[in-house]
Amino acid sequence: MTSRHVLANAIRALSMDAVQKANSGHPGMPMGMADIAEVLWNDFLQHNPSNSQWFNRDRFILSNGHGAMLQYSLLHLSGYPLSIDDIKNFRQWHSKTPGHPEFGETPGVETTTGPLGQGLANGVGMAIAEKTMAAQFNRPGHIIVDHMTYVFAGDGCLMEGVSHEACSLAGTLGLGKLIVFFDDNGISIDGKVGGWFTDNTPQRFEAYNWHVIPKVDGHDSEAIKNAILQAKAVTDKPTLICCQTVIGHGAPNLAGSHKVHGSPLGEEEIAAVRENIGWHYPPFEIPSEIYSAWDARKKGEQFEQTWNEKFKSYQKEFPELAEEFLRRVNKRLPENWTEIAKKFRDDCQKSSGNIATRTASKNSLDAFAPYFPELLGGSADLTGSNLTWWSGSEDLRKTESGGNYLHYGVREFGMSAIMNGLAQHGGFIPYGGTFLVFIDYARNAARLSALMKSHVIYVLSHDSIGLGEDGPTHQPIEHASMLRMTPGMSVWRPCDAVETAVAWQDALENHGPTSLLLSRQNLPLQSRNAETLENVRRGGYILQDSEGTPDAIIIATGSEVSIAMSAAEELKKLCKIRIVSMPSTNVFLAQDISYREKVLPRAVTARVAIEAGSTAFWYEFVGTFGKVIGLDRFGASAPYQQLYEKFGLTSAAVVGAVKECLLESSSHSDGKPHPVFL
């Protein structure tokens, strides 16, 4: 029988060889955590390398994602479709082994990690998902949701503020199936962490209401195994296992030094490692007996087969629950969804009265959420302002884990990273609210939502200077543009209840993240005919038009659409004017060229865009001869009506800008259309 020490050394050898070949990477952590990984993966982890998407698998997350070769080695050795050539191509163009673990690029990688601390927060989200789905679907004698979430994390993860936010909430929720391994090696990029990280980590996590197992020898397999058994025995608290390791373990001259953290070992040190650990094989060569000892495919297939038999019994006993479970796991929309969404949109168009789009968002939730039990909502301590609580919301508490609403507390970053974990786990569509300006706190998690194409919905209210007296600290200026420029992030800034309903429909159908930018102030309902109503879903559409080709076009979003409409009333006495509402630029830009040309014909160069935010983004739509009315400075504290007047976000300003554009357009000497984005 191959010894544990030899099995762990296979990880060390692959990791140091791959980093050396790439001349780039982080060999220290994989070499230091190899013994912990070997025990966890060979003795405890329930997974199936032949089917990385088997639902009831244990989730493994490498939060200290710079040590990616640890995970790639584990996946390769245990039988996932990750070949030795993939290992050799570490960090190369289009390889399955990128520099940090990326969801969707490598079979078996559950979430994208690398920005430290976020994988740990994702793990909290996955553990919440497991506990909540178990409460929603498990029945006496029929346990179909029952798996662990294991996280590897380093001292860098614990220094990042997001770990405080997420782990505090995890302790409050009593997530007993979450086990985190802290790689306590005392080293980071700059050297020994004692000069900047002297937290008493065990006491910190005990204060969070975690079960803590301190001072475990991270190179003693029996000690590691016993610690995991202790952790699994505590079912009402998450567990932190503090593993004391040596970074670069096995490297005779560099182990324990920051020099092994993020640089190849070098040929001489690698030769010394081979001699030191007794690994007498060429680079990338793994003996067949070691492969056999690591191979988890047969065991994994048995895990899945056993679960499949349980699920068949569950289907027989609870056919409706089983069908709903499969619908959610397979991300299928509810039956008759298109008709449901269309009816609500049409009902909104028939309604009367001015309401804020944050109120329209709550109304949309009341209409749609009963058909989406997979919606798991929440807010970063702004429930009453974001209006994220709908009529069917139930608190998700420590002892009532079958709810559908999380009070995240003042933890915007933690909330967003946890939502990524909920989405990556499957079975849920998470949505979470805060003020738009505070997406800055959550920026990196929102970026990872987009990078992973996670189905997450950000409900971002108080979307402009329209929030008024709270002043510039709470008034977003650059945030809408920032979100729109994030690849893969769908952004909607609706002008009324109809556009809000359509935005929610798109968010629920989207296969990636959506940001809904919602007003605090009331906005008027705009009139639409049948064609216009259908075109809302296209992101940008003609809201009001003139006969024939217009002389000028006004483009507006959100609360500024009503300003544009007021300006049009005066302008139509002077020229043929078109109003384009553009609630979602990314959806509009995804339309075919003929539709975009119909809405914004190239020949019309007199264009004005208005939005209560930074102006630079809009020149793609108005062209070099167009004008943008916006805000390229921070706001101020005053009633919002006064702010709009003082900052020139008025119908008079729009009228003046259109007149200037018409004069400039008529003075073009060549008589040809001038360039705009189309």
Coordinates of C-alpha atoms in Angstrom, one line a residue, residues 227-555:
A227 CA -9.3 17.0 13.6
I228 CA -11.7 16.4 10.7
L229 CA -13.6 13.8 12.7
Q230 CA -13.9 16.2 15.6
A231 CA -15.2 18.9 13.2
K232 CA -17.8 16.7 11.7
A233 CA -19.0 15.7 15.1
V234 CA -20.0 19.3 15.8
T235 CA -23.2 19.9 13.8
D236 CA -24.4 23.2 15.2
K237 CA -21.4 25.4 14.4
P238 CA -18.9 25.8 11.6
T239 CA -15.4 24.6 12.4
L240 CA -12.0 26.2 11.9
I241 CA -9.1 23.8 11.9
C242 CA -5.9 25.7 12.5
C243 CA -3.2 23.8 10.7
Q244 CA 0.4 24.7 11.5
T245 CA 2.3 24.1 8.3
V246 CA 5.7 24.9 6.8
I247 CA 5.4 26.8 3.5
G248 CA 7.3 25.0 0.8
H249 CA 7.5 21.8 2.9
G250 CA 10.2 19.5 1.5
A251 CA 12.4 22.2 0.0
P252 CA 15.6 21.9 2.1
N253 CA 16.8 25.5 1.5
L254 CA 13.6 27.5 0.9
A255 CA 11.0 25.9 3.1
G256 CA 9.6 28.4 5.7
S257 CA 10.6 31.4 3.7
H258 CA 8.6 33.9 1.7
K259 CA 10.9 33.2 -1.2
V260 CA 8.9 30.0 -1.9
H261 CA 5.6 31.8 -1.8
G262 CA 5.3 33.1 -5.4
S263 CA 8.3 32.1 -7.4
P264 CA 9.6 28.9 -9.0
L265 CA 12.0 27.0 -6.9
G266 CA 14.7 26.7 -9.5
E267 CA 16.2 23.6 -11.0
E268 CA 18.8 23.2 -8.2
E269 CA 16.3 23.4 -5.4
I270 CA 13.8 21.1 -7.2
A271 CA 16.6 18.5 -7.5
A272 CA 17.2 19.0 -3.8
V273 CA 13.5 18.5 -3.0
R274 CA 13.4 15.3 -5.0
E275 CA 16.3 14.0 -3.0
N276 CA 14.9 15.2 0.3
I277 CA 11.5 13.7 0.0
G278 CA 12.6 10.6 -1.8
W279 CA 10.8 11.3 -5.1
H280 CA 13.0 9.7 -7.7
Y281 CA 11.0 10.3 -10.8
P282 CA 11.4 12.7 -13.7
P283 CA 9.2 15.8 -13.9
F284 CA 5.5 15.1 -14.5
E285 CA 6.0 11.4 -14.1
I286 CA 3.6 9.7 -11.6
P287 CA 4.0 5.9 -11.1
S288 CA 1.0 3.8 -11.9
E289 CA 0.6 2.6 -8.3
I290 CA 0.4 6.2 -7.1
Y291 CA -2.3 6.9 -9.7
S292 CA -4.2 3.8 -8.6
A293 CA -4.0 4.8 -4.9
W294 CA -5.4 8.3 -5.8
D295 CA -8.0 7.2 -8.3
A296 CA -11.4 8.2 -6.8
R297 CA -13.6 7.3 -9.9
K298 CA -14.9 4.0 -8.7
K299 CA -15.6 5.2 -5.2
G300 CA -17.2 8.4 -6.6
E301 CA -19.5 6.5 -9.0
Q302 CA -20.7 4.4 -6.0
F303 CA -21.4 7.6 -4.1
E304 CA -23.5 8.9 -6.9
Q305 CA -25.2 5.6 -7.6
T306 CA -26.2 5.3 -3.9
W307 CA -27.6 8.8 -4.0
N308 CA -29.5 8.1 -7.2
E309 CA -31.2 5.2 -5.6
K310 CA -32.2 7.4 -2.7
F311 CA -33.6 10.0 -5.1
K312 CA -35.6 7.4 -7.0
S313 CA -37.3 6.4 -3.7
Y314 CA -37.8 10.1 -2.9
Q315 CA -39.4 10.6 -6.4
K316 CA -41.8 7.8 -5.7
E317 CA -42.8 9.1 -2.3
F318 CA -42.8 12.8 -3.1
P319 CA -43.2 13.2 -6.9
E320 CA -44.1 16.9 -6.9
L321 CA -41.2 17.8 -4.6
A322 CA -38.8 15.8 -6.7
E323 CA -39.9 17.5 -9.9
E324 CA -39.5 20.9 -8.2
F325 CA -36.0 19.9 -7.0
L326 CA -35.0 18.9 -10.5
R327 CA -36.4 22.1 -12.0
R328 CA -34.4 24.2 -9.7
V329 CA -31.2 22.2 -9.9
N330 CA -31.4 22.2 -13.7
K331 CA -32.2 25.9 -13.8
R332 CA -35.5 25.6 -15.6
L333 CA -38.0 28.5 -15.7
P334 CA -41.4 28.0 -14.1
E335 CA -44.2 26.7 -16.3
N336 CA -46.0 29.4 -18.3
W337 CA -43.4 31.9 -17.2
T338 CA -43.5 34.0 -20.4
E339 CA -47.3 34.5 -20.0
I340 CA -46.9 35.3 -16.3
A341 CA -44.3 38.0 -17.0
K342 CA -46.2 39.5 -19.9
K343 CA -49.4 39.8 -18.0
F344 CA -47.7 41.6 -15.1
R345 CA -45.9 43.9 -17.5
D346 CA -49.2 44.8 -19.2
D347 CA -50.9 45.3 -15.8
C348 CA -48.2 47.7 -14.9
Q349 CA -48.8 49.7 -18.1
K350 CA -52.5 49.9 -17.2
S351 CA -51.8 51.1 -13.6
S352 CA -51.9 54.8 -12.6
G353 CA -49.9 56.9 -10.2
N354 CA -46.3 57.8 -9.7
I355 CA -44.1 55.4 -7.8
A356 CA -40.4 55.0 -7.2
T357 CA -38.8 52.2 -9.2
R358 CA -37.6 50.7 -5.9
T359 CA -41.4 50.3 -5.0
A360 CA -42.0 49.0 -8.5
S361 CA -39.2 46.5 -7.8
K362 CA -41.0 45.2 -4.7
N363 CA -44.2 45.0 -6.7
S364 CA -42.4 42.9 -9.2
L365 CA -41.1 40.6 -6.5
D366 CA -44.6 40.2 -5.1
A367 CA -45.7 39.2 -8.6
F368 CA -42.9 37.0 -9.7
A369 CA -41.4 35.4 -6.5
P370 CA -44.3 33.0 -5.8
Y371 CA -43.3 31.3 -9.0
F372 CA -39.6 31.2 -8.1
P373 CA -39.1 29.5 -4.7
E374 CA -35.4 29.4 -5.6
L375 CA -35.2 33.1 -5.0
L376 CA -33.2 33.7 -1.8
G377 CA -33.3 37.4 -1.0
G378 CA -31.6 39.8 1.5
S379 CA -30.3 43.2 2.1
A380 CA -27.2 44.7 3.8
D381 CA -29.3 46.2 6.6
L382 CA -31.4 48.3 4.2
T383 CA -34.4 46.1 3.8
G384 CA -36.9 48.9 4.4
S385 CA -35.0 51.2 1.9
N386 CA -34.2 48.7 -0.8
L387 CA -37.7 47.1 -0.5
T388 CA -36.3 43.6 -0.9
W389 CA -38.8 42.0 1.4
W390 CA -41.8 40.8 -0.4
S391 CA -45.1 39.4 0.9
G392 CA -43.9 35.8 1.0
S393 CA -40.5 36.5 2.6
E394 CA -39.5 34.4 5.6
D395 CA -36.5 34.9 7.8
L396 CA -33.7 32.4 7.3
R397 CA -32.6 31.9 10.9
K398 CA -30.2 29.6 12.7
T399 CA -33.1 27.3 13.9
E400 CA -35.5 28.1 11.0
S401 CA -33.3 27.3 8.0
G402 CA -36.1 26.8 5.5
G403 CA -36.6 30.5 5.0
N404 CA -35.9 32.6 1.9
Y405 CA -34.6 35.9 3.3
L406 CA -31.2 36.7 4.8
H407 CA -30.6 39.8 6.9
Y408 CA -27.0 40.2 6.0
G409 CA -26.3 43.1 8.3
V410 CA -24.0 45.9 7.3
R411 CA -21.9 43.6 5.2
E412 CA -22.1 44.6 1.5
F413 CA -18.9 42.8 0.5
G414 CA -19.8 39.7 2.5
M415 CA -23.3 39.7 1.2
S416 CA -22.2 39.8 -2.4
A417 CA -19.5 37.1 -2.1
I418 CA -22.0 34.9 -0.2
M419 CA -24.5 35.4 -3.0
N420 CA -21.9 34.1 -5.4
G421 CA -21.5 31.0 -3.3
L422 CA -25.3 30.5 -3.2
A423 CA -25.5 30.8 -7.0
Q424 CA -22.5 28.5 -7.6
H425 CA -23.9 25.9 -5.3
G426 CA -27.1 25.6 -7.4
G427 CA -30.8 25.5 -6.6
F428 CA -31.0 29.2 -5.8
I429 CA -31.2 32.6 -7.5
P430 CA -29.9 35.0 -4.8
Y431 CA -30.7 38.7 -4.8
G432 CA -29.4 41.2 -2.4
G433 CA -29.9 44.9 -1.8
T434 CA -27.9 48.0 -0.9
F435 CA -27.6 51.6 -2.1
L436 CA -26.0 51.9 -5.5
V437 CA -23.2 53.9 -4.0
F438 CA -22.2 51.1 -1.7
I439 CA -21.6 48.7 -4.6
D440 CA -18.1 50.1 -4.2
Y441 CA -17.8 48.0 -1.0
A442 CA -18.8 44.9 -3.0
R443 CA -17.0 45.8 -6.2
N444 CA -14.7 42.8 -6.4
A445 CA -17.4 40.3 -5.6
A446 CA -19.6 41.8 -8.3
R447 CA -16.7 41.5 -10.7
L448 CA -16.4 37.8 -9.9
S449 CA -20.1 37.4 -10.4
A450 CA -19.6 38.6 -13.9
L451 CA -16.4 36.6 -14.4
M452 CA -18.2 33.4 -13.4
K453 CA -21.5 34.3 -15.0
S454 CA -23.1 33.7 -11.6
H455 CA -26.9 34.1 -11.6
V456 CA -26.9 36.8 -9.0
I457 CA -29.2 39.9 -8.8
Y458 CA -28.0 43.1 -7.3
V459 CA -30.9 45.3 -6.1
L460 CA -29.3 48.8 -6.0
S461 CA -31.6 51.5 -4.9
H462 CA -31.1 55.2 -4.3
D463 CA -29.5 55.4 -7.7
S464 CA -28.7 59.0 -8.1
I465 CA -28.6 62.5 -6.6
G466 CA -32.4 61.9 -6.4
L467 CA -31.9 60.6 -2.9
G468 CA -31.4 64.2 -1.9
E469 CA -30.3 65.3 1.6
D470 CA -28.0 62.4 2.5
G471 CA -25.5 64.2 0.3
P472 CA -22.4 63.2 -1.9
T473 CA -21.3 60.3 0.3
H474 CA -24.5 58.5 -0.6
Q475 CA -25.1 59.9 -4.1
P476 CA -23.7 57.6 -6.9
I477 CA -22.0 59.4 -9.8
E478 CA -19.7 57.0 -11.5
H479 CA -21.3 53.7 -10.4
A480 CA -23.7 53.1 -13.3
S481 CA -20.9 53.5 -15.8
M482 CA -18.6 51.2 -13.8
L483 CA -21.2 48.4 -13.7
R484 CA -22.0 48.9 -17.4
M485 CA -18.3 48.6 -18.3
T486 CA -18.0 45.3 -16.4
P487 CA -18.0 42.5 -19.0
G488 CA -20.9 40.2 -18.4
M489 CA -22.8 42.4 -16.0
S490 CA -26.3 43.2 -17.2
V491 CA -27.4 46.6 -16.0
W492 CA -30.9 48.0 -16.0
R493 CA -31.9 51.5 -14.9
P494 CA -35.7 51.6 -15.4
C495 CA -37.7 54.8 -15.7
D496 CA -41.1 53.4 -14.4
A497 CA -43.0 50.4 -13.2
V498 CA -43.2 48.8 -16.7
E499 CA -39.4 49.0 -17.3
T500 CA -38.8 47.7 -13.8
A501 CA -41.1 44.7 -14.4
V502 CA -39.2 43.9 -17.6
A503 CA -35.9 44.4 -15.9
W504 CA -36.8 41.8 -13.2
Q505 CA -38.0 39.4 -15.9
D506 CA -34.7 39.7 -17.7
A507 CA -32.8 39.3 -14.4
L508 CA -34.6 36.1 -13.7
E509 CA -34.0 34.7 -17.1
N510 CA -30.4 35.9 -17.4
H511 CA -27.6 33.3 -17.2
G512 CA -25.3 35.8 -15.4
P513 CA -25.5 38.7 -13.0
T514 CA -27.8 41.6 -13.2
S515 CA -27.7 45.0 -11.5
L516 CA -31.0 46.8 -11.0
L517 CA -30.5 50.5 -10.5
L518 CA -33.6 51.9 -8.8
S519 CA -34.9 55.3 -7.8
R520 CA -35.8 56.6 -4.3
Q521 CA -38.1 59.3 -5.7
N522 CA -41.4 58.7 -7.4
L523 CA -41.4 58.6 -11.2
P524 CA -44.3 59.0 -13.7
L525 CA -45.6 56.1 -15.7
Q526 CA -44.8 56.6 -19.4
S527 CA -47.4 55.9 -22.1
R528 CA -46.7 53.1 -24.6
N529 CA -48.4 51.4 -27.4
A530 CA -48.3 47.6 -28.1
E531 CA -45.1 47.8 -30.2
T532 CA -43.3 50.0 -27.7
L533 CA -44.3 47.8 -24.9
E534 CA -42.7 44.8 -26.6
N535 CA -39.5 46.7 -27.4
V536 CA -38.8 47.5 -23.7
R537 CA -37.2 44.0 -23.5
R538 CA -34.6 45.1 -26.2
G539 CA -32.9 47.4 -23.7
G540 CA -33.4 50.6 -25.8
Y541 CA -36.5 51.7 -27.7
I542 CA -38.4 54.6 -29.2
L543 CA -40.6 55.9 -26.4
Q544 CA -41.9 58.9 -28.3
D545 CA -41.5 59.7 -32.0
S546 CA -42.2 62.2 -34.7
E547 CA -43.4 61.7 -38.3
G548 CA -40.6 60.5 -40.5
T549 CA -36.9 60.7 -39.7
P550 CA -36.3 62.8 -36.6
D551 CA -34.1 65.9 -36.7
A552 CA -32.8 65.1 -33.2
I553 CA -32.8 62.3 -30.7
I554 CA -32.8 62.5 -26.9
I555 CA -31.5 59.4 -25.0

